[in-house]
């Protein structure tokens, strides 16, 4: 167990009081005990600890001896529940001929007794619990709805802007105003660059010039109209394109490539897509197959044998170039993996850099030798906790932007989260200013909570450029597939000046440097889907995921995306049975299955719009539920700002300070384009809201 001590220390030392970068012996003993008992790796244990911290809902759960033992008990309880559920499922697999028995009116358990003692039972008058905790279906009400139902139960949102104190579903209500550690920096890059002082005079105009590097008009396609023939051609073309790129980069002949499914003792280079031959479950070494294109691989799949590799990292949908042989005709033995060539770095000529550097001046009379660096704030949704819709974190972010005279504010969805408990149930107050509240839509709710706040912000700081990036979880957005179209400003009553609605994903230029943005949680998706072996295990998880995105030249390199049932469960809601008049106490009917996360809906025919073209971005923004971080990977500044609001706690955002580009005399004389080197001249802080 000594060989895992350094990795345990590296992952857990920041959560507890350490001396000389060593974990206390009693805590280290508990962690090592969990590794032995549950047969997990230090990385898996670390992920379980992160999930435990999110469940506790604290700012950052500290790891002491008591917490370690509570964590151990939580892991044990979770494994026991999963084991009992699987056993019950196996016992009842062949008992589905007869109809499912109904639970009695006052029965506190489920049909098979699976949940006895595991979940609290709260009887509700006139209602019955669904089988296995499933939700109950509401009976249709065809009468004209009232302007707003009178709700007095504990999950109702308040009628005013105040957050109610007390408990919801047995959990304490989080009071955003009383949060701790606001403004603390949890991670930092280039901390030697100081924060700029407020300007002596307000900037005369916006100091950032935006330019779209993505053709946003192509994203307005008709969804739910995918043809299988078109989808297969897109997937085939991607393999063939990478084959051409590798051939040109390495100056190879056609004869050096081959079909990996054909039996031959000769060593060849096979280019294809990683896939799994299992119908469900995570990719494993035994289920790993290589899928070739119809032109160069007959469209067939061949199993891969990786025994000769000292290091590998694969995930479904990954385009790879493998060198090896298929002597038996049964499998392709891989001898080495050929690295994919990376896109070129973006660069700008010296005279153009001079023009952009002049934009750093607040006024024409400002001192060019003492310019103020740019301030860019980056945040990702959700923008309010699961317990209300007051959007306090978003309003606080606007205040921070005004105070720091931010030059740009990048807001990544979801804004109205479709997985929010109140949005899912419709259990919120209709804005009082609406003349027809019974006909209100999610767009009305967006205008009330978000658009009005943006209008006020742009009036207070008109020189700040606000960039809105949609999410697949935005309940008000009609385009709910990836690649995703932008918001329509007119529908959402967004100000015409100062706010830019962009697509998901988006490549844009901010002055000279290029920024790539996507609201997909690709880092967590890669963590769930990848298999890693050999030396690749010791590469940082975030760096490994970011490099896969950059090397694959795609904001969504995983195909198919992670299944909904493998994503983290969303917050539960209290379901009620209603009668035909809209009140409670109606007859119970069979309800739907428990609510699953929305997942990643993809239109395969348009996946080309989700690729990174021409150059690598200088800055790559990839929000994730994983711990917020900032890394430099392949000369790209990779930023995960975290979420501005957690389920029952305040979240984080990223603050980027950008200094003007320096031009050496020799570079100016040559006149060649100069790399932007954002990893040197940008400071990035992960700040607690």
C-alpha positions in Angstrom: 0.0 0.0 0.0 3.1 2.3 0.3 3.1 2.9 -3.4 -0.2 4.7 -3.3 0.7 7.0 -0.4 2.2 9.8 -2.6 -0.9 9.8 -4.8 -3.3 9.9 -1.8 -1.2 12.7 -0.3 -1.3 14.7 -3.6 -5.1 14.3 -3.9 -6.2 14.8 -0.3 -3.7 17.1 1.4 -5.5 20.3 0.5 -8.6 19.1 2.4 -6.8 18.7 5.8 -4.1 20.2 7.9 -0.8 18.7 6.7 2.7 19.0 7.8 5.6 18.9 5.3 3.0 17.8 2.7 2.2 14.6 4.5 -1.3 13.4 5.5 -1.8 12.8 9.2 -1.2 9.1 9.9 -4.7 8.4 11.2 -6.3 9.9 8.1 -3.9 8.1 5.8 -4.7 4.9 7.5 -8.5 5.4 7.0 -7.9 6.2 3.3 -5.7 3.1 2.8 -8.3 1.0 4.5 -10.9 2.1 2.1 -8.7 1.3 -0.9 -8.3 -2.3 0.4 -11.9 -2.8 1.5 -13.6 -1.5 -1.6 -10.9 -2.4 -4.2 -10.8 1.1 -5.7 -7.9 3.2 -7.0 -6.8 6.5 -5.3 -8.4 8.4 -8.2 -11.7 6.7 -7.8 -11.6 7.3 -4.1 -10.9 11.0 -4.8 -14.0 11.2 -7.0 -16.1 9.6 -4.3 -14.8 12.2 -1.9 -15.7 15.0 -4.3 -19.2 13.6 -4.6 -19.5 13.3 -0.8 -18.4 17.0 -0.5 -21.1 18.1 -2.9 -23.7 16.0 -1.0 -22.8 17.7 2.2 -23.3 21.0 0.5 -20.5 22.9 2.3 -18.1 25.4 0.8 -15.2 22.9 1.1 -15.6 19.9 3.4 -12.5 19.5 5.6 -10.9 16.1 6.1 -10.3 15.2 9.7 -10.6 11.8 11.4 -14.3 12.2 12.1 -15.0 13.3 8.5 -12.9 10.4 7.2 -14.9 7.9 9.2 -18.2 9.4 8.1 -17.0 9.3 4.5 -16.1 5.7 4.9 -19.5 4.9 6.3 -21.2 6.8 3.5 -19.2 4.7 0.9 -20.1 1.5 2.7 -23.8 2.4 2.8 -23.9 3.3 -0.9 -22.3 0.0 -1.9 -24.8 -1.9 0.3 -27.7 -0.2 -1.3 -26.4 -0.9 -4.8 -25.9 -4.6 -3.8 -29.4 -5.0 -2.4 -30.9 -3.3 -5.4 -29.1 -5.6 -7.8 -30.1 -8.6 -5.8 -33.7 -7.6 -5.7 -33.7 -6.9 -9.4 -32.2 -10.4 -10.1 -34.9 -12.1 -7.9 -37.7 -10.3 -9.6 -36.4 -10.6 -13.2 -38.6 -13.5 -14.0 -41.7 -12.4 -12.0 -43.2 -9.9 -14.5 -46.0 -11.9 -15.9 -48.4 -10.9 -13.1 -49.4 -7.3 -12.7 -47.3 -5.2 -10.3 -49.1 -5.0 -6.9 -50.1 -1.7 -5.6 -48.9 -0.2 -2.3 -51.5 0.2 0.4 -52.9 3.6 1.3 -50.8 4.0 4.5 -47.9 1.6 3.6 -44.6 3.2 4.4 -42.5 0.9 2.2 -42.3 -0.1 -1.4 -43.7 -3.3 -2.9 -40.6 -5.5 -2.5 -39.3 -3.9 0.7 -36.2 -2.6 -1.1 -36.3 0.8 0.4 -37.2 -0.1 4.0 -35.1 1.9 6.3 -33.2 3.6 3.5 -35.4 6.6 2.9 -37.7 8.5 5.3 -41.4 8.0 4.9 -43.5 11.2 5.0 -47.2 10.4 4.7 -49.3 12.9 2.7 -53.0 13.2 3.0 -54.9 11.9 0.0 -51.7 10.6 -1.8 -49.9 7.3 -2.1 -46.2 6.6 -2.7 -45.2 5.3 -6.1 -43.5 2.0 -6.5 -39.8 2.3 -5.7 -40.1 6.0 -5.1 -41.2 6.7 -8.7 -43.1 9.9 -9.3 -46.9 10.0 -9.6 -48.7 11.1 -12.7 -51.0 14.1 -12.4 -54.5 13.9 -13.8 -55.3 16.3 -16.6 -57.1 19.5 -15.7 -59.0 20.9 -18.6 -60.4 23.9 -16.8 -59.0 27.4 -17.2 -56.0 27.7 -14.9 -55.9 30.3 -12.2 -53.4 33.1 -12.4 -51.4 31.4 -9.6 -52.2 28.5 -7.3 -52.0 29.3 -3.7 -49.2 27.2 -2.3 -48.4 26.9 1.3 -46.3 23.8 1.4 -42.6 23.9 2.3 -41.2 23.7 -1.2 -42.9 26.7 -2.5 -40.7 29.6 -3.6 -41.3 32.8 -1.6 -43.6 35.5 -2.8 -40.9 38.1 -2.4 -37.2 38.3 -3.0 -36.2 37.0 0.5 -34.9 33.5 0.9 -37.0 31.7 3.6 -35.2 30.4 6.6 -35.8 26.9 8.0 -35.8 23.6 6.2 -36.8 22.1 2.9 -37.3 18.3 2.8 -35.4 18.0 6.0 -32.4 20.0 4.8 -31.5 23.5 6.0 -32.1 26.3 3.6 -28.8 27.9 2.3 -28.7 31.6 2.9 -26.5 33.2 0.2 -26.1 36.4 2.1 -24.5 34.6 5.1 -22.0 32.6 2.9 -18.4 32.4 4.0 -15.1 32.8 2.2 -16.6 35.2 -0.4 -13.8 36.5 -2.6 -11.3 33.8 -1.6 -9.0 32.5 -4.4 -9.0 28.6 -4.6 -6.6 28.3 -7.5 -4.3 30.7 -9.3 -2.0 31.0 -12.3 0.6 33.7 -12.7 -0.1 35.3 -9.3 2.8 37.6 -9.8 0.7 39.7 -12.1 -1.1 42.2 -9.9 -4.7 43.1 -10.1 -5.3 46.4 -11.9 -6.5 49.5 -10.0 -9.7 51.1 -10.9 -9.3 53.7 -13.8 -9.0 57.3 -12.9 -11.5 58.0 -15.7 -14.1 55.8 -17.2 -13.0 54.2 -20.5 -14.2 56.2 -23.4 -15.2 53.1 -25.3 -15.1 49.3 -25.1 -11.4 48.1 -24.9 -12.2 44.7 -26.4 -13.1 44.1 -30.0 -15.0 40.9 -30.7 -14.8 39.0 -33.9 -16.7 35.7 -34.5 -14.5 32.9 -35.9 -17.5 30.6 -36.2 -20.2 30.9 -38.9 -23.2 31.2 -36.5 -25.7 31.2 -39.4 -25.1 27.5 -39.9 -26.4 26.6 -36.4 -30.0 27.6 -37.2 -30.7 24.1 -38.7 -33.9 22.1 -38.2 -33.5 19.7 -35.3 -35.0 16.2 -35.1 -34.5 15.7 -38.8 -31.4 13.5 -38.8 -31.0 11.0 -41.6 -29.0 7.8 -40.9 -27.2 8.1 -44.3 -26.1 11.7 -43.5 -25.0 10.7 -40.0 -22.9 7.8 -41.2 -21.2 9.9 -43.9 -20.3 12.5 -41.3 -18.7 9.9 -39.0 -16.9 8.3 -42.0 -15.6 11.6 -43.3 -14.0 12.4 -39.9 -11.9 9.3 -40.0 -10.8 9.9 -43.6 -10.0 13.5 -42.8 -7.7 12.5 -39.9 -6.1 9.9 -42.2 -5.2 12.6 -44.7 -3.9 14.9 -42.0 -1.6 12.2 -40.6 -0.4 11.2 -44.1 0.5 14.7 -45.0 2.1 15.5 -41.6 4.4 12.4 -41.6 4.8 12.3 -45.4 3.7 8.7 -45.6 2.8 6.6 -48.7 -0.6 5.1 -49.2 1.0 1.6 -49.0 1.9 2.2 -45.3 -1.8 2.3 -44.4 -4.0 -0.7 -44.4 -7.3 -2.3 -43.3 -7.0 -3.6 -39.7 -9.7 -6.2 -40.2 -7.9 -8.0 -43.0 -5.6 -10.8 -42.0 -1.9 -10.0 -42.8 1.5 -10.6 -41.1 2.7 -7.2 -42.4 2.7 -4.2 -40.0 0.4 -1.4 -41.1 -1.0 1.9 -39.9 -4.7 1.8 -39.1 -6.8 4.9 -38.7 -10.2 4.6 -37.2 -12.6 5.4 -34.4 -12.5 3.8 -30.9 -15.7 2.0 -30.0 -17.1 -0.6 -27.7 -18.6 -4.0 -28.7 -20.7 -4.1 -25.5 -24.2 -2.7 -25.8 -23.9 -0.9 -22.5 -21.5 -0.1 -19.7 -18.1 1.6 -19.6 -15.4 0.9 -22.2 -13.0 -1.8 -21.0 -9.8 -3.4 -22.4 -11.8 -6.5 -23.4 -14.6 -4.5 -25.2 -12.3 -2.2 -27.1 -12.6 -2.3 -30.8 -11.4 -0.1 -33.7 -14.0 1.0 -36.3 -12.8 1.8 -39.7 -14.3 4.0 -42.4 -16.1 2.3 -45.3 -13.5 3.5 -47.7 -10.3 2.4 -45.9 -11.6 -0.1 -43.3 -14.7 -1.7 -45.0 -16.8 -0.1 -42.1 -15.9 -3.1 -40.0 -14.9 -3.3 -36.3 -11.9 -5.3 -35.1 -10.9 -6.1 -31.5 -7.7 -4.5 -30.2 -4.9 -6.2 -28.2 -2.9 -3.7 -26.1 -0.4 -5.9 -24.3 2.6 -4.3 -26.1 1.7 -0.7 -25.1 3.4 0.9 -22.1 0.9 3.7 -22.0 -2.5 4.4 -23.5 -5.6 6.5 -23.1 -8.7 5.7 -25.1 -12.4 6.7 -25.1 -15.4 6.0 -27.4 -15.4 8.2 -30.5 -11.7 9.0 -30.3 -10.0 9.0 -33.7 -6.6 7.2 -33.5 -3.8 6.1 -35.7 -2.4 2.7 -34.5 0.6 0.8 -35.8 0.3 -3.0 -35.6 -0.6 -6.3 -37.2 -3.5 -8.7 -37.6 -1.8 -12.0 -38.2 -4.6 -14.2 -36.9 -7.5 -12.3 -38.4 -9.2 -12.3 -35.0 -7.8 -9.1 -33.5 -5.4 -6.2 -34.2 -2.3 -6.3 -32.1 -1.2 -2.7 -31.4 2.6 -2.1 -31.3 2.4 1.7 -30.9 0.1 4.7 -31.0 0.9 7.5 -33.5 0.3 11.0 -31.9 -2.1 13.1 -33.9 -0.7 16.4 -35.2 -1.9 19.5 -33.4 -3.4 22.6 -35.0 -1.1 25.6 -35.3 -1.0 28.2 -32.6 -2.7 31.5 -33.4 -0.4 34.4 -34.2 -0.6 38.1 -35.1 1.7 40.4 -37.0 3.5 43.2 -35.0 1.6 46.1 -36.6 -1.7 44.5 -35.8 -0.6 43.9 -32.2 0.2 47.6 -31.9 -3.3 48.4 -32.9 -4.8 46.1 -30.3 -2.4 47.3 -27.6 -3.6 50.9 -28.2 -7.1 49.7 -27.2 -5.8 49.1 -23.7 -5.8 52.9 -23.2 -8.8 54.1 -21.2 -8.7 57.5 -22.9 -6.6 59.0 -25.8 -4.7 60.9 -23.1 -3.8 57.9 -21.0 -0.1 57.1 -20.5 0.9 54.4 -23.0 3.7 53.3 -20.7 1.3 52.5 -17.8 -1.7 50.9 -19.4 -4.4 49.0 -17.4 -4.6 45.3 -18.2 -7.9 43.8 -19.4 -10.2 42.2 -16.8 -12.4 39.4 -18.0 -14.8 37.5 -15.8 -16.0 34.0 -16.7 -18.9 32.2 -15.0 -21.1 29.2 -15.7 -24.6 28.2 -14.6 -26.6 27.3 -12.7 -26.8 30.8 -11.4 -29.1 30.1 -8.4 -29.3 27.3 -5.8 -31.8 24.4 -6.0 -33.9 26.0 -3.3 -35.0 29.2 -4.9 -35.0 31.4 -8.1 -33.7 34.6 -6.7 -30.4 34.5 -8.7 -28.4 36.1 -5.9 -25.1 34.7 -7.2 -25.7 36.3 -10.6 -26.5 39.7 -9.1 -23.4 39.5 -7.0 -21.3 38.7 -10.0 -22.7 41.8 -11.8 -21.7 43.9 -8.7 -18.1 42.4 -8.8 -17.9 43.2 -12.5 -18.9 46.8 -12.0 -16.5 47.2 -9.1 -13.6 45.9 -11.1 -14.5 47.7 -14.3 -14.6 44.4 -16.2 -14.0 44.7 -19.9 -15.8 41.4 -20.7 -18.2 39.1 -19.0 -18.6 35.6 -20.4 -21.7 33.9 -19.1 -22.2 30.2 -19.9 -25.6 28.5 -19.4 -27.7 27.0 -18.1 -29.6 30.2 -17.0 -33.0 28.7 -16.4 -31.9 25.1 -15.6 -34.4 22.5 -16.8 -33.0 20.2 -14.0 -33.8 22.8 -11.3 -36.5 21.3 -8.9 -38.7 24.4 -9.1 -38.5 24.6 -12.9 -39.3 20.9 -13.3 -42.4 21.1 -11.1 -43.5 24.6 -12.1 -43.6 25.4 -8.5 -42.6 29.1 -8.7 -44.4 32.4 -8.5 -45.3 34.1 -11.8 -43.9 37.6 -12.1 -46.5 40.1 -11.0 -46.0 42.5 -13.9 -47.3 40.0 -16.5 -50.8 40.9 -17.6 -51.6 37.2 -18.5 -49.8 35.1 -16.0 -51.7 32.0 -17.0 -50.1 32.2 -20.4 -46.5 32.9 -19.1 -43.7 31.0 -20.7 -40.1 30.2 -19.7 -39.0 33.1 -21.9 -41.1 35.4 -19.7 -39.3 34.0 -16.7 -35.9 34.6 -18.3 -36.8 38.2 -19.1 -37.9 38.7 -15.6 -34.9 37.3 -13.8 -32.0 37.6 -16.3 -32.8 40.1 -19.0 -33.8 42.8 -16.5 -30.6 42.3 -14.5 -28.5 42.5 -17.8 -30.2 45.7 -18.8 -29.4 47.3 -15.5 -25.8 46.0 -15.7 -25.1 47.3 -19.2 -26.4 50.8 -18.1 -24.0 50.9 -15.2 -21.0 49.6 -17.2 -21.7 50.2 -20.9 -18.1 49.5 -22.0 -18.3 45.9 -20.8 -18.9 43.3 -23.5 -21.3 40.5 -22.3 -21.2 37.2 -24.1 -24.1 34.7 -23.5 -23.5 31.0 -24.3 -26.5 28.7 -24.3 -26.7 25.3 -22.7 -28.6 22.1 -23.5 -30.3 22.5 -20.1 -31.7 25.9 -20.8 -35.5 25.5 -20.3 -36.4 28.6 -22.3 -34.3 27.8 -25.4 -36.0 26.1 -28.3 -32.8 24.6 -29.7 -31.9 21.8 -27.4 -29.3 19.7 -29.3 -25.6 20.0 -29.9 -24.3 21.9 -31.9 -26.6 24.5 -30.4 -27.9 27.7 -31.9 -27.7 31.1 -30.1 -30.3 32.9 -28.1 -32.7 35.2 -30.0 -32.2 38.6 -28.4 -35.6 40.0 -29.5 -37.5 37.1 -27.9 -35.6 37.5 -24.6 -35.7 41.4 -24.6 -32.0 41.6 -24.3 -30.3 44.9 -24.9 -29.1 45.4 -28.5 -25.8 47.0 -27.6 -23.1 45.4 -25.3 -24.6 41.9 -25.3 -23.6 39.3 -27.8 -25.5 36.0 -28.0 -23.2 33.2 -29.5 -23.6 29.6 -30.3 -22.5 26.5 -28.4 -19.7 25.9 -29.1 -18.1 29.1 -30.2 -14.7 30.3 -31.4 -14.2 34.1 -31.2 -11.4 36.6 -31.1 -11.1 39.1 -28.3 -8.7 41.6 -29.7 -5.8 39.5 -30.9 -6.3 36.3 -28.8 -8.7 33.5 -29.7 -11.2 32.0 -27.2 -13.0 28.7 -27.5 -16.1 28.2 -25.4 -18.6 25.3 -24.9 -21.1 24.7 -22.2 -20.7 20.9 -22.5 -19.1 19.3 -19.4 -16.6 17.4 -21.6 -14.0 17.0 -18.8 -16.4 15.0 -16.6 -17.6 13.1 -19.7 -14.1 12.0 -20.6 -13.4 11.0 -17.0 -16.4 8.7 -17.1 -15.7 7.2 -20.5 -12.0 6.8 -20.8 -9.8 3.9 -20.1 -6.2 4.6 -19.0 -3.2 2.3 -18.8 0.5 2.5 -18.0 2.2 5.8 -17.6 -0.9 7.7 -18.7 -2.4 7.0 -15.3 0.0 9.5 -13.7 -1.0 12.4 -16.0 -3.3 14.9 -14.2 -7.0 14.2 -15.0 -7.7 17.7 -16.2 -4.6 17.9 -18.4 -5.4 14.5 -19.9 -9.0 15.5 -20.7 -8.0 19.0 -22.1 -5.3 17.4 -24.3 -7.8 15.0 -25.8 -10.1 17.9 -26.7 -7.2 19.8 -28.3 -5.8 16.7 -30.1 -9.2 15.6 -31.4 -10.0 19.1 -32.6 -13.5 18.9 -31.3 -15.5 20.3 -28.4 -17.3 16.9 -28.3 -14.8 14.2 -29.0 -16.8 11.5 -27.2 -19.2 9.5 -29.3 -21.7 8.5 -28.3 -21.9 10.9 -25.3 -22.3 9.6 -21.8 -25.7 7.9 -21.2 -28.2 9.7 -19.0 -28.4 6.9 -16.5 -24.6 7.2 -15.9 -24.8 10.9 -15.0 -25.1 12.2 -11.5 -28.7 12.2 -10.2 -30.5 15.5 -10.1 -32.2 16.9 -7.0 -35.4 15.1 -6.0 -38.8 16.9 -5.9 -41.9 16.3 -3.9 -44.6 14.9 -6.1 -48.3 15.3 -5.4 -51.4 13.6 -6.7 -54.0 16.1 -7.9 -57.7 15.7 -8.6 -59.6 16.9 -11.7 -60.1 20.3 -10.2 -56.4 21.1 -9.7 -56.4 20.3 -6.0 -54.6 17.6 -4.1 -56.1 14.2 -3.2 -57.0 12.8 -6.6 -56.8 9.1 -7.5 -53.3 7.7 -7.9 -52.2 6.4 -11.3 -49.0 4.8 -12.4 -46.3 7.4 -12.6 -43.4 7.8 -14.9 -39.9 6.5 -14.2 -37.7 8.7 -11.9 -36.4 11.8 -13.5 -33.0 11.4 -15.2 -30.5 14.1 -16.1 -31.1 15.6 -19.6 -27.8 14.4 -20.9 -26.2 15.4 -24.2 -28.6 15.4 -27.2 -26.5 15.4 -30.4 -27.4 15.9 -34.1 -24.8 13.8 -35.7 -25.3 15.3 -39.1 -24.0 18.7 -37.9 -21.2 17.5 -35.7 -18.8 19.3 -38.0 -20.0 22.5 -36.4 -18.6 21.3 -33.1 -15.0 21.0 -34.4 -12.1 23.3 -33.7 -10.9 24.6 -37.1 -7.8 26.3 -38.4 -5.9 27.1 -35.2 -5.8 26.1 -31.5 -7.5 28.5 -29.2 -5.4 30.6 -26.9 -8.0 30.2 -24.2 -10.3 27.2 -23.8 -13.3 27.6 -21.5 -14.7 24.2 -20.4 -17.1 24.5 -17.4 -17.4 21.3 -15.4 -18.9 20.0 -12.2 -15.4 18.8 -11.3 -13.3 21.0 -9.1 -12.6 24.4 -10.8 -9.1 24.7 -12.1 -6.8 26.4 -14.6 -4.1 24.5 -16.6 -1.7 25.2 -19.4 -2.0 22.3 -21.9 -0.2 22.4 -25.3 0.2 26.2 -25.1 -3.6 26.5 -24.5 -4.9 28.2 -21.3 -7.6 25.8 -20.2 -10.1 27.3 -17.7 -12.8 25.4 -15.7 -14.6 28.2 -13.8 -16.8 25.8 -11.9 -20.5 26.6 -11.4 -21.5 30.0 -10.0 -24.0 28.2 -7.7 -24.0 24.7 -6.3 -27.1 22.9 -5.2 -27.0 24.2 -1.7 -23.9 26.4 -1.6 -22.2 29.3 -3.3 -19.9 28.4 -6.3 -17.0 30.0 -8.1 -16.1 32.0 -11.2 -12.9 32.8 -13.0 -11.2 36.1 -13.3 -8.6 36.6 -16.1 -6.2 39.6 -16.2 -4.6 40.1 -19.6 -1.5 42.3 -20.1 -0.7 43.8 -23.5 1.5 41.7 -25.8 5.2 42.5 -25.8 7.0 42.8 -29.1 10.8 42.4 -29.3 12.8 44.6 -31.6 13.9 41.5 -33.6 10.4 40.3 -34.0 9.3 43.7 -35.2 12.1 43.9 -37.8 11.3 40.4 -39.2 7.6 41.3 -39.4 6.5 37.7 -39.0 3.4 36.8 -37.0 4.0 36.4 -33.3 2.4 33.8 -31.0 0.2 35.4 -28.3 1.7 33.4 -25.3 -1.4 33.9 -23.1 0.0 31.5 -20.6 2.7 34.1 -19.8 0.8 37.4 -19.9 -2.5 36.3 -18.3 -3.3 35.9 -14.7 -6.2 33.6 -13.9 -7.9 33.3 -10.5 -10.6 30.9 -9.4 -12.7 33.1 -7.1 -15.5 32.1 -4.7 -18.5 34.2 -5.3 
